[in-house]
CSV table of C-alpha atoms in Angstrom, one decimal:
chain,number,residue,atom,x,y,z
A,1,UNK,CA,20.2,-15.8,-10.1
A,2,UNK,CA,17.3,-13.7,-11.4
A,3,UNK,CA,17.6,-10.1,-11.9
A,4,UNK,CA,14.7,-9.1,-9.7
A,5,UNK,CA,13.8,-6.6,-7.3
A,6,UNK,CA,12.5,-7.5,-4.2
A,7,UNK,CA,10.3,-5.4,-2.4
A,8,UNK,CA,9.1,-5.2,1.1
A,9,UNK,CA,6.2,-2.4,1.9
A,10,UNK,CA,3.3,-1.2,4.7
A,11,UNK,CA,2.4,0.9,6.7
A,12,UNK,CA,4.8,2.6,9.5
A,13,UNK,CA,5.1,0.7,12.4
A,14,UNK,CA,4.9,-2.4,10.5
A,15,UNK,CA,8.0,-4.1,11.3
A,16,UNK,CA,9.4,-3.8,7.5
A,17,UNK,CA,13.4,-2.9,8.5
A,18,UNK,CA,13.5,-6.1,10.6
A,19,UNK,CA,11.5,-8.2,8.1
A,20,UNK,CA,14.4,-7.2,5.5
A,21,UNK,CA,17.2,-7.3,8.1
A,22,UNK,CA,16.4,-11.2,8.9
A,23,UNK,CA,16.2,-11.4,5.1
A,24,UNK,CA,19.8,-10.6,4.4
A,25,UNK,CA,20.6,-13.3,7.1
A,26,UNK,CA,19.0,-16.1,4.8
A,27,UNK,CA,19.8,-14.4,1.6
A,28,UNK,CA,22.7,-13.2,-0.7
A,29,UNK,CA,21.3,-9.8,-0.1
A,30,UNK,CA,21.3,-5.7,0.2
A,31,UNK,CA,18.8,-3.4,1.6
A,32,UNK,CA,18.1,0.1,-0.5
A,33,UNK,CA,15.7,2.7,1.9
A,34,UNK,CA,12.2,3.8,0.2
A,35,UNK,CA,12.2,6.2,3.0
A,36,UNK,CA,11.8,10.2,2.4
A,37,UNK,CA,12.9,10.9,5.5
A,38,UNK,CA,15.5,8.9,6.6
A,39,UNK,CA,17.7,10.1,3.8
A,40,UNK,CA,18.6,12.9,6.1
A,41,UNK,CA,21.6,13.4,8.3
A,42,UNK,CA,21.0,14.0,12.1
A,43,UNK,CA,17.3,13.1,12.0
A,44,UNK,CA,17.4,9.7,13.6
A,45,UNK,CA,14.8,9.1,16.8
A,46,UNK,CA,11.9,11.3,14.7
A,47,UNK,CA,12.8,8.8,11.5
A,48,UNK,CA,13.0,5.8,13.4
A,49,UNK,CA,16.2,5.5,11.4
A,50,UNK,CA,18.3,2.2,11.7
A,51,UNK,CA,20.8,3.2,14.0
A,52,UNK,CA,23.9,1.9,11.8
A,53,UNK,CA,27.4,3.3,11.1
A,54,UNK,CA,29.4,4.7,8.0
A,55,UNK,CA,31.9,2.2,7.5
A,56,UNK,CA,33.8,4.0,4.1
A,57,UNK,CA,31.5,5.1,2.0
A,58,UNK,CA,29.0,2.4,2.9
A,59,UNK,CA,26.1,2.2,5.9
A,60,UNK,CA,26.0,-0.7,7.7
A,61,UNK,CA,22.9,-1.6,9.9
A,62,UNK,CA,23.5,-5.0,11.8
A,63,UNK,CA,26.3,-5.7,9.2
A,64,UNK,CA,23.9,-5.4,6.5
A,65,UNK,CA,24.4,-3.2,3.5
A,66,UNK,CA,21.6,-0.2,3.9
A,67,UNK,CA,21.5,2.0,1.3
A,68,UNK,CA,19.7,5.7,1.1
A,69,UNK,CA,19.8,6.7,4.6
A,70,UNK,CA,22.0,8.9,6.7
A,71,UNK,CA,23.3,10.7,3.6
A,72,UNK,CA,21.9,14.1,3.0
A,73,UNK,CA,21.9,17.6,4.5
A,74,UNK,CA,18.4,18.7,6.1
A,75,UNK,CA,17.9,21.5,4.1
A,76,UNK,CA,18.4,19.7,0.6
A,77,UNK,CA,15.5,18.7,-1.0
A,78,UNK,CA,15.0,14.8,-2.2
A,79,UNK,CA,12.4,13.8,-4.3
A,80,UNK,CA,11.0,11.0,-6.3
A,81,UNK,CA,13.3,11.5,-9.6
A,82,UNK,CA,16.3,11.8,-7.1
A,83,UNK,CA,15.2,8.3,-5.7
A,84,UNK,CA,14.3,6.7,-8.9
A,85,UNK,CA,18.0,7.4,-10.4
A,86,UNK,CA,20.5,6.7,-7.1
A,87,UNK,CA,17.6,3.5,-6.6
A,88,UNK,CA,18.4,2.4,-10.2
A,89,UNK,CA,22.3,2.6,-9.5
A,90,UNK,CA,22.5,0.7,-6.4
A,91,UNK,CA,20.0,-2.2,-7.9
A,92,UNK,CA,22.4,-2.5,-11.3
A,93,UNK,CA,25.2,-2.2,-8.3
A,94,UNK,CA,23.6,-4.8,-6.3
A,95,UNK,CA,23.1,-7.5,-9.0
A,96,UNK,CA,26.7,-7.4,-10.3
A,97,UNK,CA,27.6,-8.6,-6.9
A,98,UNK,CA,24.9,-11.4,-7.3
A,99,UNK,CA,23.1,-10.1,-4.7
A,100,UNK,CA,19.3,-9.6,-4.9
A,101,UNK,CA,18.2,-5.8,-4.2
A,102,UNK,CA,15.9,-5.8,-1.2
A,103,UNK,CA,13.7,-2.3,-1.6
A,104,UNK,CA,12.2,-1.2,1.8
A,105,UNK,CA,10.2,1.6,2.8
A,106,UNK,CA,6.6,2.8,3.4
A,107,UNK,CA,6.9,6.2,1.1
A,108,UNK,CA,4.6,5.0,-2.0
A,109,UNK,CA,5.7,7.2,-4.2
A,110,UNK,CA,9.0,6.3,-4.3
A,111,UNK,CA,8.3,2.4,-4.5
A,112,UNK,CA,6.3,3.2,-7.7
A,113,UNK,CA,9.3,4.3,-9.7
A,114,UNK,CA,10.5,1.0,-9.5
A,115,UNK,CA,7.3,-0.8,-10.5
A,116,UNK,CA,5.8,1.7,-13.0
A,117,UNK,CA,9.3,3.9,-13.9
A,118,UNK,CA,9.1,7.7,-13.6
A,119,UNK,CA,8.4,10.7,-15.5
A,120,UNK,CA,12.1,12.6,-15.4
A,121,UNK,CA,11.3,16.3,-14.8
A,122,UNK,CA,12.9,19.2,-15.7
A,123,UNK,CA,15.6,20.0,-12.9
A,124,UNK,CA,15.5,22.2,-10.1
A,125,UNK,CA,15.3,25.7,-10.4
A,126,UNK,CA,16.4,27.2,-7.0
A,127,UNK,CA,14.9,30.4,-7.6
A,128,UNK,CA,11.8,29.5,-8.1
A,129,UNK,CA,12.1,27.3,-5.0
A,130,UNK,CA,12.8,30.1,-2.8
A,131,UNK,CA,10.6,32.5,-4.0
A,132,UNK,CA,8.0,29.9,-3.3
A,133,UNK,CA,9.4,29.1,-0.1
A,134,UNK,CA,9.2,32.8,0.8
A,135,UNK,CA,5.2,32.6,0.1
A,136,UNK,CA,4.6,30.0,2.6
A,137,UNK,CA,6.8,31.6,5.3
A,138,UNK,CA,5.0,34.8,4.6
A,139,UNK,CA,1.3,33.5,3.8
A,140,UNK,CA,1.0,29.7,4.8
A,141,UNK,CA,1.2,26.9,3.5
A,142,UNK,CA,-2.3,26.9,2.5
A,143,UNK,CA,-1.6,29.5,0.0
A,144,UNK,CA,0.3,27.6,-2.0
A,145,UNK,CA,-1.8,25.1,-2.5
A,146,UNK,CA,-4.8,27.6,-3.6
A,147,UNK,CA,-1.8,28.7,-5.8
A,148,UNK,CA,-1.7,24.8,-7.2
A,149,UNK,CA,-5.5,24.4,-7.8
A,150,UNK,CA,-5.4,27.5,-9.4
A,151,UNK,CA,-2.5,26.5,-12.4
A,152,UNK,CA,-3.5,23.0,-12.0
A,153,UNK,CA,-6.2,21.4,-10.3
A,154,UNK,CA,-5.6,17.9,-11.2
A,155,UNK,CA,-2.5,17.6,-9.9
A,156,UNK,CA,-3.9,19.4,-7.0
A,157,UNK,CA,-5.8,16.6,-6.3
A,158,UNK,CA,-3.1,14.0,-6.2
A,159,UNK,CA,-1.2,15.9,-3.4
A,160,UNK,CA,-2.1,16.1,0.3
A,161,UNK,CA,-2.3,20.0,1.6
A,162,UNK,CA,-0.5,19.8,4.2
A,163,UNK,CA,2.5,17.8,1.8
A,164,UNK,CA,4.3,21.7,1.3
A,165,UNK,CA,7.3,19.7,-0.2
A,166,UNK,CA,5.8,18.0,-3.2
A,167,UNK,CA,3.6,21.4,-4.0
A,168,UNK,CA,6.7,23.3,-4.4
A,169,UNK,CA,7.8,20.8,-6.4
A,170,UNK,CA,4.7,20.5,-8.5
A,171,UNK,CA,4.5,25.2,-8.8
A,172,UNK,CA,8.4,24.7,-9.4
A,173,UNK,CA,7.8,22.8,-13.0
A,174,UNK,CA,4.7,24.7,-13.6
A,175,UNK,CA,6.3,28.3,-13.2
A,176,UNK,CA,9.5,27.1,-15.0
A,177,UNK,CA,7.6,25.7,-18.2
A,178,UNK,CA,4.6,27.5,-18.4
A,179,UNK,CA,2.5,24.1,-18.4
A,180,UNK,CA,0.3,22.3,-16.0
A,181,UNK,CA,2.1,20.2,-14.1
A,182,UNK,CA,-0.3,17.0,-15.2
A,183,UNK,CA,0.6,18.2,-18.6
A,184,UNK,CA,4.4,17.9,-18.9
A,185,UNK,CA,4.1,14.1,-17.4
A,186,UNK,CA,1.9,13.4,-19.8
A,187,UNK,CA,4.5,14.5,-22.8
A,188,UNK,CA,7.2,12.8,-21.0
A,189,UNK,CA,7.8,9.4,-21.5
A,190,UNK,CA,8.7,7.0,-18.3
A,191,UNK,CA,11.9,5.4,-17.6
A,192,UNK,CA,12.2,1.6,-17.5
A,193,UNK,CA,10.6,-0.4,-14.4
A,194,UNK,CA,11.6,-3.5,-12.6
A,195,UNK,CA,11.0,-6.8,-12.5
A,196,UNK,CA,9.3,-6.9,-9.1
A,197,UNK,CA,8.1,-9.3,-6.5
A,198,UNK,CA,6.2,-7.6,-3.4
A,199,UNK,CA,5.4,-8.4,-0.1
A,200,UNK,CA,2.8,-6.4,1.9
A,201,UNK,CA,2.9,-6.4,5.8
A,202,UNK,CA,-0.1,-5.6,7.8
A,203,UNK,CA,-1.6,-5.4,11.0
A,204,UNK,CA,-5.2,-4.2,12.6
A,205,UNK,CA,-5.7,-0.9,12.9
A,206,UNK,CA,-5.6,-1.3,16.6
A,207,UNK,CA,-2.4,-3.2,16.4
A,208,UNK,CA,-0.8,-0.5,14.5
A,209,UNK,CA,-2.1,1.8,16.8
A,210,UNK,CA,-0.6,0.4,19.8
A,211,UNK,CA,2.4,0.0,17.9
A,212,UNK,CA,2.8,3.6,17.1
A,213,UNK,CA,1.5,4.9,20.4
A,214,UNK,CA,4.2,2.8,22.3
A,215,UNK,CA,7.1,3.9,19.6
A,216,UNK,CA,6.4,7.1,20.1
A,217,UNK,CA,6.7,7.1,23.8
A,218,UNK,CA,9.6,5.6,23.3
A,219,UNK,CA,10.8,8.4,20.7
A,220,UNK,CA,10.5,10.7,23.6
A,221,UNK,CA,12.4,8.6,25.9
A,222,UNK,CA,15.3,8.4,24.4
A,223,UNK,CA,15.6,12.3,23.3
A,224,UNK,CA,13.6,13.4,20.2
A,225,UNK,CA,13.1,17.3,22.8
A,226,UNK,CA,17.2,16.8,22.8
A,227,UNK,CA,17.7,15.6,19.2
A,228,UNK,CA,15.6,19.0,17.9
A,229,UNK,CA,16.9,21.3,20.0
A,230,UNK,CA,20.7,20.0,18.8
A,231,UNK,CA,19.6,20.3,15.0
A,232,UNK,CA,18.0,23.7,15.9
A,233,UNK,CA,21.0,25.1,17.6
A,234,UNK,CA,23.1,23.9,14.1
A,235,UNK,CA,21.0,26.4,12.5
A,236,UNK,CA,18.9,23.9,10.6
A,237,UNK,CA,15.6,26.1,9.9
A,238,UNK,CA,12.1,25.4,10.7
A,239,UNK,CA,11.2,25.4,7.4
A,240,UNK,CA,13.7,22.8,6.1
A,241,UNK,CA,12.6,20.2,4.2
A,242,UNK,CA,14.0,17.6,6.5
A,243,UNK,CA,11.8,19.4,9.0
A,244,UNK,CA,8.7,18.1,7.6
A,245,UNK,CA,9.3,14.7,9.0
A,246,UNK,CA,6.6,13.6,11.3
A,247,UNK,CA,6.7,14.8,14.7
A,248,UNK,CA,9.3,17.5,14.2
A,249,UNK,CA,6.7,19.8,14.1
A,250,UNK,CA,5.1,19.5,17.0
A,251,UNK,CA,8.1,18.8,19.0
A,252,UNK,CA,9.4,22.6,17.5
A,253,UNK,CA,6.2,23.8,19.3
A,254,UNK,CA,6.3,22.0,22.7
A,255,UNK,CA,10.2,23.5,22.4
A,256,UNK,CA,9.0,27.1,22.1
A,257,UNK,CA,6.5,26.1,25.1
A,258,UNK,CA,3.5,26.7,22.5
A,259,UNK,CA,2.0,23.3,23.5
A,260,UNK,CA,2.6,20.4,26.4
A,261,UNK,CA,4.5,17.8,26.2
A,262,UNK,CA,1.0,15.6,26.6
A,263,UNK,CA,-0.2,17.7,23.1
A,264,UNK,CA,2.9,17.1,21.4
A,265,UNK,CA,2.8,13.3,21.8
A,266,UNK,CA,-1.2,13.1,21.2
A,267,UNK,CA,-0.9,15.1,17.7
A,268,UNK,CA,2.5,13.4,17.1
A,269,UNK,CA,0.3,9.9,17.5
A,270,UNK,CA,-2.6,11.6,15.2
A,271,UNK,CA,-0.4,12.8,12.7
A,272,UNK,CA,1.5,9.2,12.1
A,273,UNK,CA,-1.9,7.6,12.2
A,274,UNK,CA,-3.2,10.1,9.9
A,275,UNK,CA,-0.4,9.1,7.7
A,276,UNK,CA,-0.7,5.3,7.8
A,277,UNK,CA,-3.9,5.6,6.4
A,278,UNK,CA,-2.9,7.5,3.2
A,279,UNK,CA,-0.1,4.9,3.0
A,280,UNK,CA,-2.8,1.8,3.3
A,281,UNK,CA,-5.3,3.5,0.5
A,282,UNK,CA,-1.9,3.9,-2.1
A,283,UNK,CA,-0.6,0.3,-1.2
A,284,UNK,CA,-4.0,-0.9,-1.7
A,285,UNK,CA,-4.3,0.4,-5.3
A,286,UNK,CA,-1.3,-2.0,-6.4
A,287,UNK,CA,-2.9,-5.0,-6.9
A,288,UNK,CA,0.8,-7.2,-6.9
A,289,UNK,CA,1.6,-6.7,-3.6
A,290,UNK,CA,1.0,-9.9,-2.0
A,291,UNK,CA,0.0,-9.1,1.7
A,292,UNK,CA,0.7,-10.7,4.4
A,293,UNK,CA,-1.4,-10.2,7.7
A,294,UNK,CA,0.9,-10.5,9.8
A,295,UNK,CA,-1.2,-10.2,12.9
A,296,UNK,CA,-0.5,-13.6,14.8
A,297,UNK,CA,3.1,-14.3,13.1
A,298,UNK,CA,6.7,-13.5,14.4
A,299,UNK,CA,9.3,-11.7,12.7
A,300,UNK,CA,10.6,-15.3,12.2
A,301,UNK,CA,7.6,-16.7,10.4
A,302,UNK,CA,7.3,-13.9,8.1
A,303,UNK,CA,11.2,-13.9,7.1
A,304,UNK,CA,10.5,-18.2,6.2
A,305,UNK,CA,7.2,-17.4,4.8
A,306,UNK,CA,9.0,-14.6,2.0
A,307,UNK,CA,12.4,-16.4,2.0
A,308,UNK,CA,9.9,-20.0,0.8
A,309,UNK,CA,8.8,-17.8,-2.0
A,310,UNK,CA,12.0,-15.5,-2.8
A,311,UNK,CA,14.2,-18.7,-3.2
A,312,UNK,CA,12.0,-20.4,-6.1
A,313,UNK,CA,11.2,-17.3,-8.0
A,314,UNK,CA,14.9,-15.6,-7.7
A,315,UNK,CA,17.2,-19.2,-8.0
């Protein structure tokens, strides 16, 4: 067997856990989560976690090995560099089993390390992370990333506003080296990459947006009010990093009776949307992912159609 890495990406909504579930059906296989969110404990209707169970020290989801979910504490931060080197473990793990690491997950960033490597960064400094959490509790979020264009306004623009987890990150290095951000990755060599094949799945907009609409409805139906109240009542702060999940947010609000439950759904919808869109444009940059439109195919067809290709590049 080849030592590859196969990798399964999209946008949310896109069907990618099933795809790679079916997968390990066919295949001599094990699943590793390129999910920022799901890492967390507790947080499982807002993720759309796969709703598996600890068996040991290992997380089984419909039998299957799934790695990088289910594992951290909410208010713990986890970050590219984090992912890169537990990624990295579990893949050399993987292959000495003469399995083939299956890499899942719609956060970009994160699937990058394994195609390009990573810059390592200097470690955390939780000082500096709370003193720059303090600022956005007291002045917004919005302040810190003036704060950012001010020190470094290239890195500035590779970050979305409103993503308060990654500028902290980003003011973190700067105010513990003295250097723009953009500077210390470019002094830094990366770490190795993979050997990758990729598989796009995609849908119409409209598709997707169905797809998310009727999810989230279904989110609500089966307790994401109840599941925030219960991590709020374990003390689990607003400001947590797990908190930043989609959703959360608004569901925090509708909670404190800020908003309706109609407003809370609507901007939950927005926001996810909003978010599949940023995930299409940083797919869409890489041109090896071979996509697949999976518009008028089943879960079935698309599992043949990658398994086809998988078997003849892999054995």
């Amino acid at each position: 067997m080849n030592n590859k890495v196969v990798l399964i990406v999209g946008p949310t909504a896109s069907g990618k856990t099933e795809v790679a579930v079916e997968l390990c059906q066919k295949l001599p296989a094990e699943i590793i989560s390129a999910d920022s969110r799901q890492v967390y404990k507790y947080l499982t209707i807002g993720t759309n976690k796969p709703v598996g169970e600890w068996i040991g020290e290992e997380y089984l989801y419909k039998n299957i090995p799934y790695h990088l979910v289910d594992f951290l504490e909410p208010h713990l931060y986890y970050d590219a560099n984090r992912f890169y080197t537990d990624a990295s473990s579990l893949i050399n793990r993987i292959w000495s089993k003469n399995k083939i690491p299956i890499v899942v997950g719609g956060t970009g960033l994160y699937i990058k390390t394994i195609t390009e490597g990573i810059t390592i960064l200097p470690k955390k400094n939780e000082k500096i992370r709370n003193y720059l959490t303090q600022l956005a509790i007291l002045y917004g979020k919005n302040y810190l990333y003036n704060m950012l264009k001010t020190y470094d306004p290239q890195r500035a623009k590779e970050i979305h506003p409103n993503n308060t987890q990654r500028i902290i990150r980003s003011l973190e290095i700067i105010l513990q080296t003295g250097k723009p951000f953009t500077q210390i990755v470019s002094e830094n060599p990366k770490t190795k990459s993979y050997d990758t094949i990729i598989f796009g799945l995609y849908y119409d907009k409209k598709t997707l947006f169905h797809k998310v609409t009727e999810r989230t409805k279904q989110m609500f139906q089966i307790g994401i009010v109840e599941e925030t109240k219960q991590l709020l009542a374990k003390g689990i702060k607003e400001t947590s990093p797990a908190f930043s999940s989609i959703g959360y947010h608004w569901v925090i609000k509708y909670i404190n009776h800020e908003i309706s439950l109609e407003e809370t759904q609507k901007n939950f919808i927005k926001d996810t949307m909003d978010y599949i869109k940023r995930q299409l444009v940083w797919f869409k940059k890489d041109k090896n992912i071979q996509w697949i439109n999976c518009e008028d195919m089943s879960i079935k067809h698309i599992v043949e159609y990658i398994y086809e290709i998988i078997s003849k590049i892999c054995f």
